[in-house]
C-alpha angles and dihedrals in degrees: 000000000000121000120258110221108203099183116035130197093268092056092045091051092045090051092048093048090051090060105037137061114260118200126201113236089249092054091045091052090052097048092043086074088066115095090220093068129085117197107211116202109202096179123121114265090246090059091050092048091049100042105025129236145258108266111254095011117145111236116221119158114228091243093062099039099103092043093050094046098049108086089204092059119099085229096053116141117215092222089073090058093059123107095246140115112260117214113189127203138176130174099289110002104264103095091040091056089054091044093050091048091050092047091048091048088053090055101259109142146224099018135162139163136222116251107231093015125224092342091059091045091052093044090051090057098258115160117265135177138194115265114254118202113234113253115238121231 
């Protein structure tokens, strides 16, 4: 018997967007200049390698987000304990809406996401750079 999906991705994203702050790419570019903002890139490393990245963005794949935010997790990242505004982005703005909602539900605040994601940022003239693999050793 096939599965019956009762809440699809469109509904989930609409619900998330109703509860979180959504920034235009232009506004995100402007506030990114503020030292109290962390841009969080939740794209897969292959996407970052292919498309580039926002300079200074913190990379956290969507799959590890909850584990990196929770200070009780063995995977917790100190950056998520800082008193900053966290602005999430993905490629097009869907995953980042869900990520921002999850982070907000966990108690991280303030959070927002970029409407249109990395593509909108790039198209609005936001700075980007090629991804450089970390050197070992």
